[in-house]
Short mmCIF file of C-alpha atoms in Angstrom, two decimals:
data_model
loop_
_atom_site.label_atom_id
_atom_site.label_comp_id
_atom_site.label_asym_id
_atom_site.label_seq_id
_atom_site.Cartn_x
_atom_site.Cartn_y
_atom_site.Cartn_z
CA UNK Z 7 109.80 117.48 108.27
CA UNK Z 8 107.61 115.00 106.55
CA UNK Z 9 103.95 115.82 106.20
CA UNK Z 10 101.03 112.89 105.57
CA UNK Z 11 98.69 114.45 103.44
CA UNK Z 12 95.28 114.06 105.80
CA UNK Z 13 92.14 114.00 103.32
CA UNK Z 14 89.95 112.12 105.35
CA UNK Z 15 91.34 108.97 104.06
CA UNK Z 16 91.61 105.61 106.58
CA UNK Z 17 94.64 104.82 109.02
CA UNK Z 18 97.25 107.73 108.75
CA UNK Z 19 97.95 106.76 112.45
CA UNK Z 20 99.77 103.86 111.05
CA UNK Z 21 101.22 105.93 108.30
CA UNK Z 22 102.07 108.38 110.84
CA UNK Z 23 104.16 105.40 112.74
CA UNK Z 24 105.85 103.78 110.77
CA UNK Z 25 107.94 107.03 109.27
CA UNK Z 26 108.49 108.13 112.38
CA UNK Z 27 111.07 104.98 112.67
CA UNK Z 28 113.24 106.89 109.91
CA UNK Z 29 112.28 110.51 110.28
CA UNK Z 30 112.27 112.51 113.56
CA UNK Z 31 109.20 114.84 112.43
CA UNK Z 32 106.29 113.33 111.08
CA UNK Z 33 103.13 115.25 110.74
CA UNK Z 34 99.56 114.57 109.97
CA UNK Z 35 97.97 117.79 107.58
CA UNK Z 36 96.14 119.32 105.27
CA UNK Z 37 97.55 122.18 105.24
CA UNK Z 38 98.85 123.27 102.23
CA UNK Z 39 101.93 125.60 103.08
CA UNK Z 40 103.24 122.90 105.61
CA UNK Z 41 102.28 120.26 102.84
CA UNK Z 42 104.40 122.28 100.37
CA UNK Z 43 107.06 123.48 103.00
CA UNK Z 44 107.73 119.42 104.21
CA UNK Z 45 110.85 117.78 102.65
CA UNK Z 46 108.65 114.58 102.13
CA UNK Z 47 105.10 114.46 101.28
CA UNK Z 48 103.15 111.52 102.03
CA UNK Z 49 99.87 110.71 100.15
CA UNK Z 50 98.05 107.99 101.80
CA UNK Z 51 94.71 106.58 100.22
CA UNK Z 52 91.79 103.44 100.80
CA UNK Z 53 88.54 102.84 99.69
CA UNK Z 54 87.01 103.59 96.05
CA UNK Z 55 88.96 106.08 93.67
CA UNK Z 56 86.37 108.26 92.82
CA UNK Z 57 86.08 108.84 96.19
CA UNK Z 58 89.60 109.73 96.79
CA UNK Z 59 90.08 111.79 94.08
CA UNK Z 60 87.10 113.78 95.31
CA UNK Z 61 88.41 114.16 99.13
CA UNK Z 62 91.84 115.25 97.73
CA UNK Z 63 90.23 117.61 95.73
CA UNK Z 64 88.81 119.04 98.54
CA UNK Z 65 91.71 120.13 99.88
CA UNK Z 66 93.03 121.14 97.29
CA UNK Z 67 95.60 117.90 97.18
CA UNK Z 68 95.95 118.04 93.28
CA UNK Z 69 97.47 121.78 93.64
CA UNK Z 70 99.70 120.68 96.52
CA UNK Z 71 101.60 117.64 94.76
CA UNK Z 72 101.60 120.06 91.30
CA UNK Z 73 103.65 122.76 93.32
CA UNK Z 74 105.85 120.04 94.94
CA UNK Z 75 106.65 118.54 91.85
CA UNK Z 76 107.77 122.06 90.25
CA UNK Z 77 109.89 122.37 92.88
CA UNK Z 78 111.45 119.00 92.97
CA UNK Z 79 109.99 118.43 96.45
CA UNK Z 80 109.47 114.43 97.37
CA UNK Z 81 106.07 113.18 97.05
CA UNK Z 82 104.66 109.06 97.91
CA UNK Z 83 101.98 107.94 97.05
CA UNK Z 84 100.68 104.49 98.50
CA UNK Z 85 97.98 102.59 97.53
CA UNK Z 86 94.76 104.08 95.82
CA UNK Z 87 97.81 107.13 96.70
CA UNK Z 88 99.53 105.91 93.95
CA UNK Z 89 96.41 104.81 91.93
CA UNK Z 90 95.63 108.80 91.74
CA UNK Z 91 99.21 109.84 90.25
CA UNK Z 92 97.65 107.74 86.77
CA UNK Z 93 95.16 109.38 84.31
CA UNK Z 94 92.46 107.81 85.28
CA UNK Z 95 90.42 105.05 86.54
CA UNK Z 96 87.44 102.78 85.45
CA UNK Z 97 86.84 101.66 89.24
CA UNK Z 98 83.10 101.99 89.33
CA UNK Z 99 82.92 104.96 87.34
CA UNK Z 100 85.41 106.21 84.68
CA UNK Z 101 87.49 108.80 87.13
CA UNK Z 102 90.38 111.44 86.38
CA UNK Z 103 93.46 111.51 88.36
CA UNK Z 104 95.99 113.68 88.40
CA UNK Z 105 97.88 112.50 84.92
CA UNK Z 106 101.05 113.13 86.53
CA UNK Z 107 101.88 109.68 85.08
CA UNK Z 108 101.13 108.25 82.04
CA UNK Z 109 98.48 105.47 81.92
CA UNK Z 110 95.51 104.16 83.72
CA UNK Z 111 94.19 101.74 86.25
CA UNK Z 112 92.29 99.48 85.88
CA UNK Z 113 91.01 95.94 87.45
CA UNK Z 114 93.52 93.22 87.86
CA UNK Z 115 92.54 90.30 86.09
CA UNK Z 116 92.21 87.47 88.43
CA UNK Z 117 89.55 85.25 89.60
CA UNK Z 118 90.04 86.06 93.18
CA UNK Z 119 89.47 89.70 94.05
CA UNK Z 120 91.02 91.73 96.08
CA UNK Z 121 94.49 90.54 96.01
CA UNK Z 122 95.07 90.58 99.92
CA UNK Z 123 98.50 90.02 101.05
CA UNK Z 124 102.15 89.30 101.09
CA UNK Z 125 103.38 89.50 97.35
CA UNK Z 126 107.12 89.62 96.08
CA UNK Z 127 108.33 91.88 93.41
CA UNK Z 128 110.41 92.63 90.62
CA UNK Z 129 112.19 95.50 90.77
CA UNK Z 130 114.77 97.22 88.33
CA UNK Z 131 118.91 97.25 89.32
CA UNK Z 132 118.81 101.14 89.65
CA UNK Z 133 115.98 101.61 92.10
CA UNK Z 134 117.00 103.27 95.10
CA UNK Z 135 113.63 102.40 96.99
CA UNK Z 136 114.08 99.21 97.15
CA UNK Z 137 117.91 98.68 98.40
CA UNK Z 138 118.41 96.18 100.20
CA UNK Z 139 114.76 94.18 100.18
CA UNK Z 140 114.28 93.50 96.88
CA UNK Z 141 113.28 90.13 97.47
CA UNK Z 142 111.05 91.05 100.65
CA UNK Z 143 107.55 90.20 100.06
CA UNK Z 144 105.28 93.38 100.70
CA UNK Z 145 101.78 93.57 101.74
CA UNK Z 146 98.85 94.38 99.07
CA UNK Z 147 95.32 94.76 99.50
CA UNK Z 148 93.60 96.12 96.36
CA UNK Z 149 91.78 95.02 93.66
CA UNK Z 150 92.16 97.55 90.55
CA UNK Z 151 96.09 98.64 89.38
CA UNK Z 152 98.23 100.86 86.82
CA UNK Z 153 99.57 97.65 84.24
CA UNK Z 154 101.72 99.57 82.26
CA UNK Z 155 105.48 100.47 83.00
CA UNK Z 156 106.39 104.46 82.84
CA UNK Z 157 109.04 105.21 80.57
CA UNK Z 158 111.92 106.88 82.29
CA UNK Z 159 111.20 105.50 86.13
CA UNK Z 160 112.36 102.51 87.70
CA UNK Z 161 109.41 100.21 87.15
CA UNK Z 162 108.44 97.75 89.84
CA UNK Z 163 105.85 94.84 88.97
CA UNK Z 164 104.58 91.86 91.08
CA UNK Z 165 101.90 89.02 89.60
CA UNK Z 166 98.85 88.38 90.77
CA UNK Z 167 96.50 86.87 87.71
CA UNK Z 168 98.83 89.35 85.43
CA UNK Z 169 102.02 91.21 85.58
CA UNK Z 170 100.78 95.07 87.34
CA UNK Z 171 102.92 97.90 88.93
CA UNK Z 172 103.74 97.37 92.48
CA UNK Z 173 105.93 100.95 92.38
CA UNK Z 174 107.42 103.51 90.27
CA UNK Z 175 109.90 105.97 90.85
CA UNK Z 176 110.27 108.93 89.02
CA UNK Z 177 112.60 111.86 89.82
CA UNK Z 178 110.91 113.47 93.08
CA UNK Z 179 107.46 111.45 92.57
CA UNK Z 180 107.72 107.73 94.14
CA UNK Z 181 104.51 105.57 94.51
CA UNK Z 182 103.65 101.92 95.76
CA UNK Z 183 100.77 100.17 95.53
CA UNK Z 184 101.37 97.91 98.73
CA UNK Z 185 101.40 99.13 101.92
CA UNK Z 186 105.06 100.17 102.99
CA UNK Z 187 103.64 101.10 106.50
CA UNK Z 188 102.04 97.63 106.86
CA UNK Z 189 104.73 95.65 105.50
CA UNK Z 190 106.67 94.86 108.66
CA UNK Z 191 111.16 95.12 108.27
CA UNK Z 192 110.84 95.57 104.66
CA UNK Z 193 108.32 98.43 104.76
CA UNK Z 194 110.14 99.71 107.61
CA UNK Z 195 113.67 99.39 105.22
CA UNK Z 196 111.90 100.82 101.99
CA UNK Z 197 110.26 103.85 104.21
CA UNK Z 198 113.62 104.48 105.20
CA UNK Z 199 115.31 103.83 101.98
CA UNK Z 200 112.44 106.85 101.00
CA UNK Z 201 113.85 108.96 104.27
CA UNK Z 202 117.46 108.54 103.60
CA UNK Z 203 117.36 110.18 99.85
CA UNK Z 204 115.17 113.64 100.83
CA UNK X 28 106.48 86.03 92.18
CA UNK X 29 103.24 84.97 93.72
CA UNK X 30 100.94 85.60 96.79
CA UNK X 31 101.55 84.04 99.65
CA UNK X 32 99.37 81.77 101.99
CA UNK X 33 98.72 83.99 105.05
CA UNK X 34 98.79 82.64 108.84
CA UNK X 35 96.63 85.02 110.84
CA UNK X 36 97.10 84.44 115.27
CA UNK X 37 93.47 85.35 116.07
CA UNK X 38 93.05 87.36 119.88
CA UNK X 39 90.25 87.62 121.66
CA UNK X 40 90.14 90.66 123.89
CA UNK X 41 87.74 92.67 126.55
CA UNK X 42 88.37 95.15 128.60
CA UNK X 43 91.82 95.78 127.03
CA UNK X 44 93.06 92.15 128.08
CA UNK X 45 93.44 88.91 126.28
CA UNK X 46 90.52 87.31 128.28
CA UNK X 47 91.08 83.17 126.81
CA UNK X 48 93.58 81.25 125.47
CA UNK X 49 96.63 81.92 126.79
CA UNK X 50 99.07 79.72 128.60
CA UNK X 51 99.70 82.31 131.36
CA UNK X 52 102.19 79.62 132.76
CA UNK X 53 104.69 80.15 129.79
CA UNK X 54 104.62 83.87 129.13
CA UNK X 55 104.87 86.43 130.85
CA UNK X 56 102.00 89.12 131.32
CA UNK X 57 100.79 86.70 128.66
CA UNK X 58 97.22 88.81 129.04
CA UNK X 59 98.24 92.06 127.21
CA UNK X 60 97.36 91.96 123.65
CA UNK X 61 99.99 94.27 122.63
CA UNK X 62 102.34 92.59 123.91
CA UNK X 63 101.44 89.36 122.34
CA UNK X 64 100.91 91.28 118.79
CA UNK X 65 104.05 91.85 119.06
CA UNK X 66 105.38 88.52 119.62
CA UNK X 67 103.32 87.00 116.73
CA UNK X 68 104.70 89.92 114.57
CA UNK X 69 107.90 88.67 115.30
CA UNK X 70 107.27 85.07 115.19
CA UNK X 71 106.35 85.85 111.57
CA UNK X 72 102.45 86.12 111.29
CA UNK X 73 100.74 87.57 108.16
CA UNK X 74 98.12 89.75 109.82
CA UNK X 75 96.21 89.81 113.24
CA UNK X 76 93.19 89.40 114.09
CA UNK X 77 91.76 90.84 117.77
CA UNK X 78 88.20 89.79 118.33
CA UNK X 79 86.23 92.64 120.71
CA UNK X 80 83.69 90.48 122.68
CA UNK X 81 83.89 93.15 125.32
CA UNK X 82 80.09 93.46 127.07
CA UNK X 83 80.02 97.28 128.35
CA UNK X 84 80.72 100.15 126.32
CA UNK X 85 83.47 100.98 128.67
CA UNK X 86 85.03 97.88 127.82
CA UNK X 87 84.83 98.60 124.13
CA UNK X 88 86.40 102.08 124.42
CA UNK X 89 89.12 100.61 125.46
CA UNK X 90 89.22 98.00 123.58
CA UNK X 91 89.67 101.24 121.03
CA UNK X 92 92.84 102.00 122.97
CA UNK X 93 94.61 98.53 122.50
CA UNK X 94 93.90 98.59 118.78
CA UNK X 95 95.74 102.20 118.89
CA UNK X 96 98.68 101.09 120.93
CA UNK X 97 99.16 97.61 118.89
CA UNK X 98 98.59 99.63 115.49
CA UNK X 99 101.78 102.00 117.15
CA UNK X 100 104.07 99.08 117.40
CA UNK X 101 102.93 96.68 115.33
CA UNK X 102 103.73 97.12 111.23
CA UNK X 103 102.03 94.41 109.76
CA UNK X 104 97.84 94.40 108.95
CA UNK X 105 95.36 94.31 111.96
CA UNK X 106 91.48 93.13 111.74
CA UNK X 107 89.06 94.01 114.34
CA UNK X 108 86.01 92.24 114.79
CA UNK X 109 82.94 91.76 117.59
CA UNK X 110 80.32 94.39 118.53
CA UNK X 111 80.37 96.69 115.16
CA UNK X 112 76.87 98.02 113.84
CA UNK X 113 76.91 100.75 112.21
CA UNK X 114 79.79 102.03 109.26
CA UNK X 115 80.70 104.69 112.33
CA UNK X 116 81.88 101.80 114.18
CA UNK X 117 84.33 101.17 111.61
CA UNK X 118 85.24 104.67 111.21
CA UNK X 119 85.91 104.78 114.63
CA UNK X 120 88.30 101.17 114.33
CA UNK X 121 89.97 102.54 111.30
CA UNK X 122 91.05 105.66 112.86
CA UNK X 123 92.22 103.89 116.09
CA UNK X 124 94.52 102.11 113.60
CA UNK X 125 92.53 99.13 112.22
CA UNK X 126 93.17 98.51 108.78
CA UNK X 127 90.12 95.59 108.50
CA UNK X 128 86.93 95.20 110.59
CA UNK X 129 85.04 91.91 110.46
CA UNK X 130 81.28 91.74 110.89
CA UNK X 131 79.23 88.50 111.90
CA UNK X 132 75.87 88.67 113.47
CA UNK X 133 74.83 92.44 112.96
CA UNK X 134 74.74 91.60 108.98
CA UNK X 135 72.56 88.73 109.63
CA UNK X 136 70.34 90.59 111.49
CA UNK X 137 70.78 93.58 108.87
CA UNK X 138 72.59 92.86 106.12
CA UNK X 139 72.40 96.50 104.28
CA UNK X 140 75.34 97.19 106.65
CA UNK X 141 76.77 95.21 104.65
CA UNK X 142 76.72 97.74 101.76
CA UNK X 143 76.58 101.24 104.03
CA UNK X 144 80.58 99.64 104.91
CA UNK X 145 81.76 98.33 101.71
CA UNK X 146 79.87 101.81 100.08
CA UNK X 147 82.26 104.19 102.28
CA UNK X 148 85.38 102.29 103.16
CA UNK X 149 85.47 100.21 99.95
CA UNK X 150 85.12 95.96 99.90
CA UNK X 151 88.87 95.59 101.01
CA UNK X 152 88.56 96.64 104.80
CA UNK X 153 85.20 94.04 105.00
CA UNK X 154 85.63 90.84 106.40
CA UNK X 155 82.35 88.28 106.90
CA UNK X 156 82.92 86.02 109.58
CA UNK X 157 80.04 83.56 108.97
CA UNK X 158 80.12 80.61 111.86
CA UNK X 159 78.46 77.85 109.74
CA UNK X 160 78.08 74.04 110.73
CA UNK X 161 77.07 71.26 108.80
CA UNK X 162 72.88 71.03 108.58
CA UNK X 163 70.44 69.72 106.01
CA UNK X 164 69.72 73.01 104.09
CA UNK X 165 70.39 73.15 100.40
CA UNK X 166 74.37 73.40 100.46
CA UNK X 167 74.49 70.90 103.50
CA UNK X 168 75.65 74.08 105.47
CA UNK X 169 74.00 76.38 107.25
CA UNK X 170 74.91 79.31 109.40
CA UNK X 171 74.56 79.92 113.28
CA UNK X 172 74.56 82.72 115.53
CA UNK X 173 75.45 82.78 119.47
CA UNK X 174 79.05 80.77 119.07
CA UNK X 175 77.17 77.88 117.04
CA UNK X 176 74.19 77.26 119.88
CA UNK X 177 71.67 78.35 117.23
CA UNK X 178 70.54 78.34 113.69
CA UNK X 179 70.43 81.80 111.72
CA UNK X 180 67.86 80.07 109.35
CA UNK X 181 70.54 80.85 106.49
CA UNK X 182 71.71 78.58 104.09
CA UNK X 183 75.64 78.77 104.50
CA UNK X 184 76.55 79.18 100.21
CA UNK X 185 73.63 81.57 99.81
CA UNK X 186 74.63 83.64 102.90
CA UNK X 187 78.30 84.16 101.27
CA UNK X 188 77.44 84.89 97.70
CA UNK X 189 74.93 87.69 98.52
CA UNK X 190 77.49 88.89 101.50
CA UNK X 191 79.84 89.09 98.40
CA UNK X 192 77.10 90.81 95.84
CA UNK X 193 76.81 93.26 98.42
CA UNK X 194 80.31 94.38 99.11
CA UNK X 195 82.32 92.19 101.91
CA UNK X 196 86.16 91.84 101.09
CA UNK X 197 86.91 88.57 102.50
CA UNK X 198 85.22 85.33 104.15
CA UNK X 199 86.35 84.37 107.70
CA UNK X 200 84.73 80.69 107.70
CA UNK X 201 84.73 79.68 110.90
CA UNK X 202 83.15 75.74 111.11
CA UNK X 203 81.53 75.26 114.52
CA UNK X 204 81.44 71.25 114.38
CA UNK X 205 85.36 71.50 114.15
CA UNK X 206 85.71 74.71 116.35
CA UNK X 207 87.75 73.33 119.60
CA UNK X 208 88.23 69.30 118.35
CA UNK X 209 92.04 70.17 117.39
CA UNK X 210 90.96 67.40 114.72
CA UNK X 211 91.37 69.85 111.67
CA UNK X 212 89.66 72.18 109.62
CA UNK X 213 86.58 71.00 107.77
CA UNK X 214 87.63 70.68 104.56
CA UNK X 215 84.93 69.71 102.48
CA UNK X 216 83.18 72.87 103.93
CA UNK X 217 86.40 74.90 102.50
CA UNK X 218 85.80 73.28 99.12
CA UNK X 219 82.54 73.82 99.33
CA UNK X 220 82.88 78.26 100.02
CA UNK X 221 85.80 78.08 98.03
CA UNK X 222 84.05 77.01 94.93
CA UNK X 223 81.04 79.66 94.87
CA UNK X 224 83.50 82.40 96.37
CA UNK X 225 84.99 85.05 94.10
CA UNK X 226 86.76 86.73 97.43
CA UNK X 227 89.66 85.40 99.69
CA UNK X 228 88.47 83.00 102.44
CA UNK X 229 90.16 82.48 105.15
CA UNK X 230 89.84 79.12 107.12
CA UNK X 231 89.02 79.10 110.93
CA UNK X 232 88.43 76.20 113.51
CA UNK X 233 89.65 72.83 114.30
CA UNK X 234 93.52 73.73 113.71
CA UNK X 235 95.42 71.25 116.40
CA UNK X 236 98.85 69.75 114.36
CA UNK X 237 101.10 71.54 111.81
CA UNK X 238 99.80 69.45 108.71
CA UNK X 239 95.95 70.95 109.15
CA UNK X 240 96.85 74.61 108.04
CA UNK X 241 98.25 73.00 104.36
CA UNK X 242 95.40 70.87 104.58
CA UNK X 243 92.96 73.83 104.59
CA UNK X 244 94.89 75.15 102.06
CA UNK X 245 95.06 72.14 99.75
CA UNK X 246 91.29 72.43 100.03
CA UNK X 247 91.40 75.98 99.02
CA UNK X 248 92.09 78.51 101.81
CA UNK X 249 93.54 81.67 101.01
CA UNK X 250 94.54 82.37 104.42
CA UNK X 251 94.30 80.24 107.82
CA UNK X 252 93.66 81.96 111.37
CA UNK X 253 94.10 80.24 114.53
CA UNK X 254 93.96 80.84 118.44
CA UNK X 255 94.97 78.61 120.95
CA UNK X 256 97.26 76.30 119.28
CA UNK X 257 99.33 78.85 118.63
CA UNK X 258 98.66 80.82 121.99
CA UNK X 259 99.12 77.65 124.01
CA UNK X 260 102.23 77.21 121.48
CA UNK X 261 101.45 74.00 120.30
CA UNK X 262 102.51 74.54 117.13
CA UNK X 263 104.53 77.86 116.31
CA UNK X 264 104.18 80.04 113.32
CA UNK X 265 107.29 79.62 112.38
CA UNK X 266 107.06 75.36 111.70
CA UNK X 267 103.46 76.34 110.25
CA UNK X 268 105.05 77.73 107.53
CA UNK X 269 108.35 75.11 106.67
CA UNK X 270 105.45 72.39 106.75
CA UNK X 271 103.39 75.02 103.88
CA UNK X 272 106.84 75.49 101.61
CA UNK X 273 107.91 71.82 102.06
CA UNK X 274 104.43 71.15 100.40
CA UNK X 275 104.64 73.83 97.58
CA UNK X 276 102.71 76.53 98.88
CA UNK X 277 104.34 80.32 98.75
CA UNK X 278 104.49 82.04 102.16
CA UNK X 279 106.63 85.00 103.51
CA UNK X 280 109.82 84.46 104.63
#
């Protein structure tokens, strides 16, 4: 079973979706034993990351991916859901995340903002995630991003303005900063790529 | 690595049909939206766009219900725009499975929403679609309201950079001198949005041959959305974008 982590955060319908293509049991929760009980755990995220942090909070979110972790269990993070795996933030305010990887996020420097759309990206030879579409272009829509690569993890970057992380996978904990779900065959690959390995 | 020009297929829908547009003579059940996300998904478009100008609440509800089933089958970025006032409007659209809204005339007549949007959902899901024509106010643009018949008493420039300073995402320009010629965008009015805009604009109206959409983007579109030359398949996504890399531009494969 894969659970989306629901913490009041945007279009999990989508989410929902589009692993449901590589996973017969998809389910939307907050609840923290099937959260912790789910082979995969999927933590979505939009909007400001203050914000986030505080909803995930709320339901206790941070205890949730800390357990999963101990155990080895799977856990995504996508978009501002990756943004909160970093130590902090200075969208806005100067946040906390979780710290759960080193480094923090900050605004992309570019004189357009957000970066909307279809990007391509660099990945490393030994990433499983993204077999087979590595040179898919993915779909983005953010404006602030973690810049430096995590030692250890298969480091993924794209360019928008600078060089930024576009994913990072490390042992169970795998994050993107585009939209897998919105992302059309090569989400729909990656997602599955994701699937395939729990 | 860099971001690619985006070709957004723009839909307008009531009462859970395409209601305009559509060459009913080539497709079949041509009218259902979902079915025609779904062929523009696979003809290679960027995002969609589905404009709501249903009239009855009834109508709107289910315009709710399309955006649900096309968010189910379709995997690439949908914006909703047409009838949204209040930021529960766009809770409502994001949950059905809208990923941007796009706001026009209730931000004229209000334009805190602006903020009360961009505050909860964050600047990315906001898109100002701003229908301006050319008019002797200070930029040489100005903006309209009721599809272009009147003037909002806004100058077009000053309209977009305090949309911006309040929080909206992206610019939808829509020109209503070019809207329906098939003569090509208005560039100079591109240039001109372009240059005071720190967002992404996206150009709208006047598309009619394959070379306009690198045109608007020579003049410094981020994106281009179109509806009935591509609905009447007059020119196809696909040669949209061989015309864009044979000039330079990166777009998705």
């Amino acid at each position: 079973m894969i659970a989306i982590l629901d913490y009041g955060s945007g279009n999990l319908r989508s989410a929902q979706r589009a692993f449901e293509l590589a996973h017969p049991k998809v389910i939307v929760t907050s609840d923290p034993e099937l959260c912790i009980a789910a082979d995969g755990l999927v933590v979505p995220g939009v909007g400001a990351f203050a914000a986030c942090m505080n909803q995930l909070l709320a339901v206790g979110g941070d205890d949730i991916i800390s357990r999963r972790l101990e155990l080895g269990k799977a856990t995504f993070g996508i978009c501002v859901g990756m943004q909160i795996f970093f130590e902090r933030s200075d969208e806005k305010v100067k946040t906390a995340g979780l710290g759960i990887l080193p480094g923090e996020v900050s605004q992309i420097d570019a004189p357009i903002l957000p970066h909307i759309g279809w990007n391509t990206v660099s990945t490393p030879g030994e990433s499983k995630l993204f077999a087979g579409v590595e040179d898919s272009s993915f779909y983005f829509v953010h404006s602030y991003a973690a810049k430096n690569s995590v030692a250890g993890a298969a480091n993924t970057t794209t360019n928008y303005g600078e060089n930024f992380l576009a994913a990072v996978e490390l042992d169970a904990v795998t994050v993107t900063q585009f939209h897998p779900e919105k992302s059309g065959a090569a989400g729909a690959k990656l997602i599955s790529n994701w699937v395939g390995a729990l | 690595m860099s971001l690619a020009k985006r070709i957004i297929p723009c839909l307008d829908v009531a009462g859970g049909r395409v209601v305009k547009g559509v060459n009913f003579l080539n497709l079949k059940d041509a009218g259902d939206p979902v079915d025609l996300a779904k062929r523009y998904d696979q003809e290679g478009a960027d995002e969609l766009t589905f404009l709501d100008i249903s009239a009855s609440t009834e109508e709107r509800n289910t315009t709710l219900d399309i955006v649900s089933l096309t968010a189910e089958q379709v995997f690439i970025p949908l914006t909703v725009g047409g009838g949204i006032r209040t930021a529960s409007d766009v809770n409502d659209l994001l949950r059905a499975g809208a990923d941007k809204v796009s706001i026009n005339t209730a931000a004229i007549l209000r334009p805190d929403l602006i903020n009360e949007i961009s505050d909860r959902f964050g600047n990315q899901v906001l898109v100002l679609s701003v229908d301006a024509r050319r008019a002797p106010t200070k930029s040489g643009f100005e903006v309209t309201t009721h599809g272009g018949r009147e003037s909002a008493g806004l100058d077009a420039l000053e309209w977009v950079t305090s949309a911006i300073s309040r929080g909206v995402g992206e610019i939808l320009l829509n020109s209503m001198d070019a809207d329906g010629t098939k003569s090509g965008f208005d560039l100079e009015m591109i240039r001109a949005v372009r240059a005071i805009s720190s967002v992404p604009v996206i150009a709208s109206g006047g598309a009619g041959k394959i070379g306009d959409f690198g045109d608007a983007i020579t003049a410094g579109a981020d994106a281009v959305l179109a509806a009935s030359v591509f609905h009447f398949a007059q020119v196809s996504i696909k040669d949209v974008k061989s015309d864009l890399a044979a000039r330079g531009f990166s777009v998705r494969a």
